[in-house]
PDB file of C-alpha atoms in Angstrom:
ATOM      1  CA  MET A 296      55.901 137.076  15.744  1.00  0.00           C
ATOM      2  CA  ASN A 297      53.223 134.634  14.590  1.00  0.00           C
ATOM      3  CA  LYS A 298      55.608 131.707  15.064  1.00  0.00           C
ATOM      4  CA  ILE A 299      56.499 132.826  18.604  1.00  0.00           C
ATOM      5  CA  LEU A 300      52.812 133.211  19.432  1.00  0.00           C
ATOM      6  CA  SER A 301      52.037 129.801  18.064  1.00  0.00           C
ATOM      7  CA  ILE A 302      54.746 128.232  20.215  1.00  0.00           C
ATOM      8  CA  LEU A 303      53.610 130.049  23.283  1.00  0.00           C
ATOM      9  CA  ILE A 304      49.985 128.992  22.767  1.00  0.00           C
ATOM     10  CA  CYS A 305      51.050 125.367  22.291  1.00  0.00           C
ATOM     11  CA  LEU A 306      53.194 125.457  25.359  1.00  0.00           C
ATOM     12  CA  TYR A 307      50.426 127.055  27.430  1.00  0.00           C
ATOM     13  CA  PHE A 308      47.859 124.438  26.416  1.00  0.00           C
ATOM     14  CA  GLY A 309      50.466 121.675  26.597  1.00  0.00           C
ATOM     15  CA  ILE A 310      50.893 122.262  30.319  1.00  0.00           C
ATOM     16  CA  PHE A 311      47.168 122.123  31.057  1.00  0.00           C
ATOM     17  CA  ASN A 312      46.030 119.651  28.335  1.00  0.00           C
ATOM     18  CA  ALA A 313      48.451 116.792  27.925  1.00  0.00           C
ATOM     19  CA  GLN A 314      46.848 115.664  24.693  1.00  0.00           C
ATOM     20  CA  VAL A 315      47.088 119.021  22.875  1.00  0.00           C
ATOM     21  CA  VAL A 316      47.544 118.338  19.119  1.00  0.00           C
ATOM     22  CA  LEU A 317      50.876 119.750  17.832  1.00  0.00           C
ATOM     23  CA  SER A 318      49.756 119.757  14.223  1.00  0.00           C
ATOM     24  CA  GLU A 319      47.202 118.113  12.027  1.00  0.00           C
ATOM     25  CA  PRO A 320      47.281 114.400  12.933  1.00  0.00           C
ATOM     26  CA  ASP A 321      47.786 111.780  10.239  1.00  0.00           C
ATOM     27  CA  SER A 322      44.569 110.174   8.968  1.00  0.00           C
ATOM     28  CA  ASP A 323      45.926 106.786   9.934  1.00  0.00           C
ATOM     29  CA  ILE A 324      48.045 106.417  13.085  1.00  0.00           C
ATOM     30  CA  PRO A 325      50.453 103.506  12.618  1.00  0.00           C
ATOM     31  CA  LYS A 326      49.226 100.245  14.094  1.00  0.00           C
ATOM     32  CA  SER A 327      52.719  98.779  13.737  1.00  0.00           C
ATOM     33  CA  THR A 328      56.121 100.494  13.966  1.00  0.00           C
ATOM     34  CA  LEU A 329      59.635  99.202  13.299  1.00  0.00           C
ATOM     35  CA  PHE A 330      62.690 101.014  14.732  1.00  0.00           C
ATOM     36  CA  ILE A 331      65.894 100.288  12.800  1.00  0.00           C
ATOM     37  CA  GLY A 332      69.213 101.393  14.211  1.00  0.00           C
ATOM     38  CA  ASN A 333      71.937 100.560  16.606  1.00  0.00           C
ATOM     39  CA  SER A 334      72.871 100.846  20.311  1.00  0.00           C
ATOM     40  CA  TYR A 335      71.497 104.376  20.418  1.00  0.00           C
ATOM     41  CA  LEU A 336      68.155 102.682  20.321  1.00  0.00           C
ATOM     42  CA  TYR A 337      68.657  99.482  22.360  1.00  0.00           C
ATOM     43  CA  TYR A 338      70.392 100.984  25.460  1.00  0.00           C
ATOM     44  CA  ASN A 339      68.355 101.443  28.638  1.00  0.00           C
ATOM     45  CA  ASP A 340      65.739  98.710  28.007  1.00  0.00           C
ATOM     46  CA  SER A 341      65.351  99.810  24.387  1.00  0.00           C
ATOM     47  CA  LEU A 342      63.751 103.007  23.227  1.00  0.00           C
ATOM     48  CA  HIS A 343      60.883 101.061  21.582  1.00  0.00           C
ATOM     49  CA  ASN A 344      59.790  99.672  24.910  1.00  0.00           C
ATOM     50  CA  HIS A 345      59.603 103.130  26.469  1.00  0.00           C
ATOM     51  CA  PHE A 346      57.740 104.422  23.370  1.00  0.00           C
ATOM     52  CA  LYS A 347      55.140 101.614  23.467  1.00  0.00           C
ATOM     53  CA  ARG A 348      54.472 102.079  27.242  1.00  0.00           C
ATOM     54  CA  ILE A 349      53.734 105.797  26.483  1.00  0.00           C
ATOM     55  CA  VAL A 350      51.502 104.839  23.623  1.00  0.00           C
ATOM     56  CA  LYS A 351      49.701 102.291  25.760  1.00  0.00           C
ATOM     57  CA  GLU A 352      49.103 104.832  28.523  1.00  0.00           C
ATOM     58  CA  ARG A 353      47.582 107.280  26.142  1.00  0.00           C
ATOM     59  CA  ASN A 354      45.688 104.581  24.143  1.00  0.00           C
ATOM     60  CA  PRO A 355      44.832 101.752  26.524  1.00  0.00           C
ATOM     61  CA  ASN A 356      43.112  99.693  23.809  1.00  0.00           C
ATOM     62  CA  PHE A 357      46.036  99.853  21.431  1.00  0.00           C
ATOM     63  CA  ASN A 358      47.859  96.613  20.710  1.00  0.00           C
ATOM     64  CA  VAL A 359      51.526  97.587  21.293  1.00  0.00           C
ATOM     65  CA  ARG A 360      52.813  94.189  20.235  1.00  0.00           C
ATOM     66  CA  GLY A 361      53.146  95.712  16.770  1.00  0.00           C
ATOM     67  CA  ILE A 362      55.979  98.071  17.995  1.00  0.00           C
ATOM     68  CA  LYS A 363      59.299  96.333  17.304  1.00  0.00           C
ATOM     69  CA  SER A 364      63.020  97.098  17.080  1.00  0.00           C
ATOM     70  CA  ALA A 365      65.787  95.720  14.965  1.00  0.00           C
ATOM     71  CA  THR A 366      69.266  96.945  16.063  1.00  0.00           C
ATOM     72  CA  ILE A 367      72.921  96.087  15.382  1.00  0.00           C
ATOM     73  CA  SER A 368      75.709  97.394  17.570  1.00  0.00           C
ATOM     74  CA  GLY A 369      77.739 100.119  15.888  1.00  0.00           C
ATOM     75  CA  ALA A 370      75.584  99.860  12.706  1.00  0.00           C
ATOM     76  CA  ARG A 371      75.137 102.296   9.931  1.00  0.00           C
ATOM     77  CA  LEU A 372      72.093 102.108   7.838  1.00  0.00           C
ATOM     78  CA  GLU A 373      73.751 100.092   5.135  1.00  0.00           C
ATOM     79  CA  HIS A 374      74.530  97.362   7.608  1.00  0.00           C
ATOM     80  CA  HIS A 375      70.858  96.442   7.982  1.00  0.00           C
ATOM     81  CA  ASN A 376      69.284  93.745   5.779  1.00  0.00           C
ATOM     82  CA  LEU A 377      66.150  95.895   5.028  1.00  0.00           C
ATOM     83  CA  ASP A 378      64.810  93.347   2.417  1.00  0.00           C
ATOM     84  CA  HIS A 379      64.646  90.757   5.164  1.00  0.00           C
ATOM     85  CA  LEU A 380      63.194  93.033   7.762  1.00  0.00           C
ATOM     86  CA  LEU A 381      60.397  94.053   5.405  1.00  0.00           C
ATOM     87  CA  LYS A 382      59.337  90.526   4.563  1.00  0.00           C
ATOM     88  CA  PRO A 383      55.995  89.489   5.934  1.00  0.00           C
ATOM     89  CA  MET A 384      56.388  87.913   9.427  1.00  0.00           C
ATOM     90  CA  ALA A 385      60.137  88.421   9.429  1.00  0.00           C
ATOM     91  CA  ILE A 386      59.527  89.875  12.933  1.00  0.00           C
ATOM     92  CA  GLY A 387      56.816  88.058  14.853  1.00  0.00           C
ATOM     93  CA  SER A 388      53.517  87.767  13.075  1.00  0.00           C
ATOM     94  CA  ILE A 389      53.546  91.218  11.590  1.00  0.00           C
ATOM     95  CA  GLU A 390      52.668  91.113   7.854  1.00  0.00           C
ATOM     96  CA  LYS A 391      53.718  94.761   7.247  1.00  0.00           C
ATOM     97  CA  PHE A 392      54.914  97.666   9.254  1.00  0.00           C
ATOM     98  CA  ASP A 393      52.861 100.860   8.900  1.00  0.00           C
ATOM     99  CA  LEU A 394      55.798 102.973   9.934  1.00  0.00           C
ATOM    100  CA  VAL A 395      59.529 102.291   9.714  1.00  0.00           C
ATOM    101  CA  ILE A 396      61.846 104.659  11.691  1.00  0.00           C
ATOM    102  CA  LEU A 397      65.424 104.770  10.397  1.00  0.00           C
ATOM    103  CA  GLN A 398      68.319 105.789  12.666  1.00  0.00           C
ATOM    104  CA  GLY A 399      71.696 106.244  11.136  1.00  0.00           C
ATOM    105  CA  GLY A 400      75.111 105.697  12.707  1.00  0.00           C
ATOM    106  CA  SER A 401      76.914 108.561  14.458  1.00  0.00           C
ATOM    107  CA  GLY A 402      79.939 108.204  12.143  1.00  0.00           C
ATOM    108  CA  GLU A 403      77.815 108.905   9.110  1.00  0.00           C
ATOM    109  CA  SER A 404      77.848 112.583   9.863  1.00  0.00           C
ATOM    110  CA  LEU A 405      81.615 113.047  10.245  1.00  0.00           C
ATOM    111  CA  THR A 406      82.844 113.443   6.705  1.00  0.00           C
ATOM    112  CA  PRO A 407      81.369 114.651   3.405  1.00  0.00           C
ATOM    113  CA  GLU A 408      81.912 111.135   1.975  1.00  0.00           C
ATOM    114  CA  ASN A 409      79.990 109.531   4.888  1.00  0.00           C
ATOM    115  CA  ARG A 410      77.201 112.073   4.598  1.00  0.00           C
ATOM    116  CA  ASN A 411      76.874 111.458   0.849  1.00  0.00           C
ATOM    117  CA  SER A 412      76.705 107.706   1.430  1.00  0.00           C
ATOM    118  CA  PHE A 413      74.018 108.268   4.111  1.00  0.00           C
ATOM    119  CA  SER A 414      72.014 110.326   1.701  1.00  0.00           C
ATOM    120  CA  LYS A 415      72.100 107.704  -0.994  1.00  0.00           C
ATOM    121  CA  LYS A 416      71.302 104.825   1.415  1.00  0.00           C
ATOM    122  CA  VAL A 417      68.428 106.746   2.973  1.00  0.00           C
ATOM    123  CA  LYS A 418      66.869 107.233  -0.489  1.00  0.00           C
ATOM    124  CA  GLU A 419      67.302 103.593  -1.319  1.00  0.00           C
ATOM    125  CA  TYR A 420      65.725 102.412   1.875  1.00  0.00           C
ATOM    126  CA  ILE A 421      62.892 104.951   1.787  1.00  0.00           C
ATOM    127  CA  ASP A 422      62.072 104.006  -1.744  1.00  0.00           C
ATOM    128  CA  LYS A 423      61.892 100.339  -0.786  1.00  0.00           C
ATOM    129  CA  ILE A 424      59.787 101.003   2.279  1.00  0.00           C
ATOM    130  CA  LYS A 425      57.306 103.275   0.398  1.00  0.00           C
ATOM    131  CA  SER A 426      57.046 100.639  -2.317  1.00  0.00           C
ATOM    132  CA  MET A 427      55.400  98.382   0.266  1.00  0.00           C
ATOM    133  CA  ASP A 428      52.859 101.172   1.153  1.00  0.00           C
ATOM    134  CA  SER A 429      54.551 101.909   4.498  1.00  0.00           C
ATOM    135  CA  LYS A 430      55.531 105.260   5.859  1.00  0.00           C
ATOM    136  CA  VAL A 431      59.031 106.270   6.872  1.00  0.00           C
ATOM    137  CA  ALA A 432      60.510 108.596   9.496  1.00  0.00           C
ATOM    138  CA  LEU A 433      64.112 109.573  10.132  1.00  0.00           C
ATOM    139  CA  TYR A 434      65.422 109.545  13.656  1.00  0.00           C
ATOM    140  CA  MET A 435      67.802 112.562  13.983  1.00  0.00           C
ATOM    141  CA  ILE A 436      70.540 111.357  16.408  1.00  0.00           C
ATOM    142  CA  PRO A 437      72.139 113.522  19.093  1.00  0.00           C
ATOM    143  CA  SER A 438      75.621 114.829  18.686  1.00  0.00           C
ATOM    144  CA  TYR A 439      78.620 113.618  20.763  1.00  0.00           C
ATOM    145  CA  VAL A 440      79.337 115.379  24.075  1.00  0.00           C
ATOM    146  CA  ARG A 441      82.539 115.578  26.022  1.00  0.00           C
ATOM    147  CA  PRO A 442      84.672 113.491  26.654  1.00  0.00           C
ATOM    148  CA  HIS A 443      84.054 111.755  23.287  1.00  0.00           C
ATOM    149  CA  LYS A 444      87.026 112.109  20.978  1.00  0.00           C
ATOM    150  CA  ASN A 445      84.791 113.343  18.069  1.00  0.00           C
ATOM    151  CA  TYR A 446      83.081 115.999  20.218  1.00  0.00           C
ATOM    152  CA  ASP A 447      82.585 119.159  18.171  1.00  0.00           C
ATOM    153  CA  PRO A 448      80.206 121.960  19.157  1.00  0.00           C
ATOM    154  CA  LYS A 449      79.368 122.447  15.482  1.00  0.00           C
ATOM    155  CA  LEU A 450      78.517 118.791  14.813  1.00  0.00           C
ATOM    156  CA  MET A 451      74.844 119.077  15.738  1.00  0.00           C
ATOM    157  CA  ARG A 452      74.334 121.618  12.954  1.00  0.00           C
ATOM    158  CA  ILE A 453      75.821 119.133  10.472  1.00  0.00           C
ATOM    159  CA  ILE A 454      73.645 116.373  11.836  1.00  0.00           C
ATOM    160  CA  GLU A 455      70.566 118.590  11.637  1.00  0.00           C
ATOM    161  CA  ASP A 456      71.339 119.594   8.005  1.00  0.00           C
ATOM    162  CA  MET A 457      71.971 116.020   7.051  1.00  0.00           C
ATOM    163  CA  TYR A 458      68.656 114.670   8.447  1.00  0.00           C
ATOM    164  CA  VAL A 459      66.454 117.695   7.457  1.00  0.00           C
ATOM    165  CA  LYS A 460      67.746 117.619   3.825  1.00  0.00           C
ATOM    166  CA  ALA A 461      67.156 113.829   3.687  1.00  0.00           C
ATOM    167  CA  GLY A 462      63.652 114.279   4.979  1.00  0.00           C
ATOM    168  CA  GLN A 463      62.859 117.088   2.521  1.00  0.00           C
ATOM    169  CA  ARG A 464      64.332 115.236  -0.508  1.00  0.00           C
ATOM    170  CA  ASN A 465      62.367 112.162   0.289  1.00  0.00           C
ATOM    171  CA  ASN A 466      59.210 113.728   1.702  1.00  0.00           C
ATOM    172  CA  VAL A 467      59.284 111.915   5.065  1.00  0.00           C
ATOM    173  CA  LEU A 468      58.959 112.836   8.683  1.00  0.00           C
ATOM    174  CA  VAL A 469      62.100 113.828  10.634  1.00  0.00           C
ATOM    175  CA  ILE A 470      62.034 113.121  14.378  1.00  0.00           C
ATOM    176  CA  PRO A 471      64.273 115.839  15.949  1.00  0.00           C
ATOM    177  CA  VAL A 472      65.768 113.883  18.886  1.00  0.00           C
ATOM    178  CA  GLY A 473      69.140 115.475  18.540  1.00  0.00           C
ATOM    179  CA  LEU A 474      67.690 118.949  18.763  1.00  0.00           C
ATOM    180  CA  ALA A 475      65.819 117.938  21.936  1.00  0.00           C
ATOM    181  CA  PHE A 476      69.074 116.834  23.565  1.00  0.00           C
ATOM    182  CA  GLU A 477      70.651 120.145  22.560  1.00  0.00           C
ATOM    183  CA  ASN A 478      67.773 122.180  23.899  1.00  0.00           C
ATOM    184  CA  ALA A 479      67.852 120.292  27.246  1.00  0.00           C
ATOM    185  CA  TYR A 480      71.566 120.965  27.627  1.00  0.00           C
ATOM    186  CA  LYS A 481      71.058 124.610  26.885  1.00  0.00           C
ATOM    187  CA  LYS A 482      68.431 125.022  29.666  1.00  0.00           C
ATOM    188  CA  ILE A 483      70.168 122.777  32.257  1.00  0.00           C
ATOM    189  CA  PRO A 484      73.868 122.431  31.263  1.00  0.00           C
ATOM    190  CA  ASN A 485      74.701 120.000  34.050  1.00  0.00           C
ATOM    191  CA  ILE A 486      71.924 117.583  33.167  1.00  0.00           C
ATOM    192  CA  LYS A 487      73.112 114.116  32.133  1.00  0.00           C
ATOM    193  CA  LEU A 488      71.494 112.694  28.943  1.00  0.00           C
ATOM    194  CA  HIS A 489      74.582 110.693  27.808  1.00  0.00           C
ATOM    195  CA  LYS A 490      76.573 107.975  29.456  1.00  0.00           C
ATOM    196  CA  SER A 491      80.117 108.768  30.391  1.00  0.00           C
ATOM    197  CA  ASP A 492      81.395 107.705  26.909  1.00  0.00           C
ATOM    198  CA  GLY A 493      79.844 110.851  25.485  1.00  0.00           C
ATOM    199  CA  THR A 494      77.949 109.011  22.732  1.00  0.00           C
ATOM    200  CA  HIS A 495      75.253 106.631  24.095  1.00  0.00           C
ATOM    201  CA  PRO A 496      72.138 107.903  25.813  1.00  0.00           C
ATOM    202  CA  ASN A 497      71.543 107.203  29.516  1.00  0.00           C
ATOM    203  CA  LEU A 498      68.112 106.473  30.912  1.00  0.00           C
ATOM    204  CA  LEU A 499      67.051 110.139  30.878  1.00  0.00           C
ATOM    205  CA  GLY A 500      68.270 110.543  27.290  1.00  0.00           C
ATOM    206  CA  THR A 501      66.308 107.545  26.195  1.00  0.00           C
ATOM    207  CA  TYR A 502      63.219 108.821  27.983  1.00  0.00           C
ATOM    208  CA  LEU A 503      63.625 112.191  26.228  1.00  0.00           C
ATOM    209  CA  ALA A 504      63.955 110.471  22.887  1.00  0.00           C
ATOM    210  CA  ALA A 505      60.835 108.321  23.441  1.00  0.00           C
ATOM    211  CA  CYS A 506      58.853 111.489  24.216  1.00  0.00           C
ATOM    212  CA  VAL A 507      60.111 113.212  21.032  1.00  0.00           C
ATOM    213  CA  VAL A 508      59.199 110.159  18.921  1.00  0.00           C
ATOM    214  CA  TYR A 509      55.747 110.061  20.554  1.00  0.00           C
ATOM    215  CA  ALA A 510      55.101 113.770  19.956  1.00  0.00           C
ATOM    216  CA  SER A 511      56.333 113.553  16.304  1.00  0.00           C
ATOM    217  CA  VAL A 512      54.491 110.352  15.346  1.00  0.00           C
ATOM    218  CA  TYR A 513      51.282 110.904  17.249  1.00  0.00           C
ATOM    219  CA  LYS A 514      51.198 114.712  16.875  1.00  0.00           C
ATOM    220  CA  GLU A 515      50.363 115.031  20.531  1.00  0.00           C
ATOM    221  CA  SER A 516      52.203 116.652  23.428  1.00  0.00           C
ATOM    222  CA  PRO A 517      53.896 114.285  25.859  1.00  0.00           C
ATOM    223  CA  ILE A 518      53.368 116.698  28.722  1.00  0.00           C
ATOM    224  CA  GLY A 519      51.432 115.028  31.493  1.00  0.00           C
ATOM    225  CA  ILE A 520      52.428 111.418  30.708  1.00  0.00           C
ATOM    226  CA  LEU A 521      52.565 109.489  33.955  1.00  0.00           C
ATOM    227  CA  TYR A 522      55.025 106.841  32.776  1.00  0.00           C
ATOM    228  CA  ASP A 523      58.384 107.170  34.530  1.00  0.00           C
ATOM    229  CA  TYR A 524      60.007 103.825  33.946  1.00  0.00           C
ATOM    230  CA  PHE A 525      58.427 102.229  37.040  1.00  0.00           C
ATOM    231  CA  GLY A 526      59.541 105.031  39.359  1.00  0.00           C
ATOM    232  CA  SER A 527      63.171 105.250  38.041  1.00  0.00           C
ATOM    233  CA  ILE A 528      62.768 108.787  36.712  1.00  0.00           C
ATOM    234  CA  ARG A 529      62.283 111.681  39.207  1.00  0.00           C
ATOM    235  CA  SER A 530      59.090 113.736  38.737  1.00  0.00           C
ATOM    236  CA  GLU A 531      60.964 116.923  38.119  1.00  0.00           C
ATOM    237  CA  ASP A 532      63.204 115.229  35.498  1.00  0.00           C
ATOM    238  CA  LYS A 533      60.139 113.680  33.860  1.00  0.00           C
ATOM    239  CA  LEU A 534      58.253 116.903  33.488  1.00  0.00           C
ATOM    240  CA  PHE A 535      61.362 118.778  32.315  1.00  0.00           C
ATOM    241  CA  LEU A 536      62.126 116.185  29.605  1.00  0.00           C
ATOM    242  CA  GLN A 537      58.411 116.062  28.543  1.00  0.00           C
ATOM    243  CA  GLU A 538      58.467 119.924  28.161  1.00  0.00           C
ATOM    244  CA  ILE A 539      61.651 119.907  26.165  1.00  0.00           C
ATOM    245  CA  ALA A 540      60.229 117.250  23.862  1.00  0.00           C
ATOM    246  CA  HIS A 541      57.081 119.307  23.428  1.00  0.00           C
ATOM    247  CA  GLU A 542      58.959 122.594  22.797  1.00  0.00           C
ATOM    248  CA  THR A 543      61.410 120.965  20.407  1.00  0.00           C
ATOM    249  CA  VAL A 544      58.745 119.333  18.232  1.00  0.00           C
ATOM    250  CA  VAL A 545      56.582 122.417  18.139  1.00  0.00           C
ATOM    251  CA  GLU A 546      59.535 124.618  17.070  1.00  0.00           C
ATOM    252  CA  PHE A 547      60.682 122.033  14.492  1.00  0.00           C
ATOM    253  CA  ILE A 548      57.286 121.722  13.028  1.00  0.00           C
ATOM    254  CA  ASN A 549      56.938 125.471  12.621  1.00  0.00           C
ATOM    255  CA  ASP A 550      60.467 126.134  11.500  1.00  0.00           C
TER     256      ASP A 550
END
């Protein structure tokens, strides 16, 4: 009952106060953030661009040039040269990233062997990032949808378990993007968050993901954000996705 009441209170204030705090904010909000992943991130003008526009709207004096993205098409975590990416000024003039967000490949969830490899690589990468006094977050990917050949209605539970366990074992933040997609589809089954291939996000999917990342990292509700990709996202879609992001993060935090 207390959990339900907590969610309802957060939702209520989230509608009328866009900057409601979802949980205790970190003492130091990251001044620089690096997204590492694949096409799930770079489709639709790149998720990091949507994220930094949201950050800039909420924090007009924030220097968003420290928000970067390093992606490889079809990549798993092991395909990224993390040692190079973490070197001072490997990307622009940034000496060190305060936060590194890791996004695994979709195939890493499909077999026990792949999941085991993912778990080992996550630990290796997290240890390296933490050794440089940077924080880490894991970007929980969405599941496939029809007509993708690997669509399986049970796959999201496997993905969730994989990312949550990795987060718990390594004591890092998990960003529940995949759960937000699932929740949106439950509420509006005919909404389109994926492209026709059933794996990559479309613009609405990327916008939802950016809102989830913002809520998770900044501990603030995205409800009320004006940013709509320069008029490309309808007002009703924008508000719905913001509410889904808010609800998902609140529920995930309190779970």
